[in-house]
């Protein structure tokens, strides 16, 4: 796959670059460039990211960072079985538990929420850092919802991290998940409160909490461009009506004119 000229491979993290030192220099550079492309595209073009991850995997399948990148690219494309296999391979190579939450979420994606809950109660969770533990809590709550256990999902999300007033990288997503679970359980006023709290913490727009809050408040957003087009359409229809009024009064011609107008409107819609 083509690599843009501005990609040098130096953009990757220092730890990943160190892993690639086990490869011949030219090969390491090629792998690094493909990993950069995975990171660059994974949010906006997951299919493209997946393609670059497969190239990197073909070049260096014994590098843990490559297996991890391939896992995230597959995960972004909802290829959960493939993602899980790559994450497991990366974990075997490194011995790290950092991928435990996303591995559990792959189990959810494969329709096995019970397995995800088993992983949420495993000893590995205690080895995770705070961000990983919060992520695991989010996955466990999602698994509860998969099983239609809404009350259990709400309880799962109740934690010191949720109650804290300090804003951390995970705060907005945690508050959002709690608000969404409350809303699903029919507790609308509480949900509104927590969507508002999610908005306060969502400094980079990682959730659509503001839209959900507006929806609960009955606010409807109107696209200004669409509104202008509708006004113009109304003016055109008025002009057409005036023109038709002065035409021949033959009712057959009036009917034909109406049919033509309707057809034109239908064409516009198409």
Coordinates of C-alpha atoms in Angstrom, one line a residue, residues 71-72 75 80-81 83-88 91 96-125 128 132-144 146-147 156 173:
X71 CA -5.6 -6.1 16.9
X72 CA -6.8 -2.5 17.2
X75 CA -11.3 -4.2 16.4
X80 CA -13.7 -9.2 16.9
X81 CA -12.5 -12.8 16.5
X83 CA -8.8 -8.8 17.0
X84 CA -9.0 -11.1 20.0
X85 CA -6.5 -13.5 18.5
X86 CA -4.0 -10.6 17.8
X87 CA -4.4 -9.2 21.4
X88 CA -3.8 -12.6 22.9
X91 CA -0.1 -10.4 25.5
X96 CA 1.3 -7.3 30.0
X97 CA -2.3 -7.1 31.1
X98 CA -3.0 -3.7 29.5
X99 CA -5.1 -5.3 26.7
X100 CA -7.4 -7.1 29.2
X101 CA -10.3 -4.7 28.9
X102 CA -10.4 -4.6 25.1
X103 CA -10.0 -8.4 25.0
X104 CA -13.1 -8.6 27.2
X105 CA -14.9 -6.2 24.9
X106 CA -14.1 -8.4 22.0
X107 CA -15.9 -11.2 23.9
X108 CA -18.9 -8.9 24.0
X109 CA -18.6 -8.3 20.3
X110 CA -18.6 -12.0 19.7
X111 CA -21.9 -12.3 21.7
X112 CA -20.3 -13.7 24.8
X113 CA -21.1 -11.1 27.6
X114 CA -20.8 -13.8 30.2
X115 CA -17.2 -14.4 29.3
X116 CA -16.6 -10.6 29.5
X117 CA -18.0 -10.6 33.0
X118 CA -15.8 -13.5 34.0
X119 CA -12.8 -11.5 32.7
X120 CA -14.0 -8.5 34.8
X121 CA -13.7 -10.6 37.9
X122 CA -10.3 -12.1 37.0
X123 CA -7.1 -11.4 39.0
X124 CA -5.6 -9.6 36.0
X125 CA -7.9 -6.7 36.6
X128 CA -4.4 -2.8 35.7
X132 CA -7.5 0.2 32.8
X133 CA -9.7 -0.5 35.7
X134 CA -12.2 2.2 34.7
X135 CA -12.2 0.7 31.1
X136 CA -12.9 -2.7 32.6
X137 CA -15.8 -1.3 34.6
X138 CA -17.2 0.2 31.4
X139 CA -16.9 -3.2 29.6
X140 CA -18.5 -5.0 32.5
X141 CA -21.5 -2.6 32.5
X142 CA -21.9 -3.0 28.8
X143 CA -21.9 -6.8 29.3
X144 CA -24.7 -6.4 31.9
X146 CA -26.1 -7.0 26.7
X147 CA -27.8 -9.4 29.1
X156 CA -21.4 -1.6 38.2
X173 CA -17.0 8.4 29.0

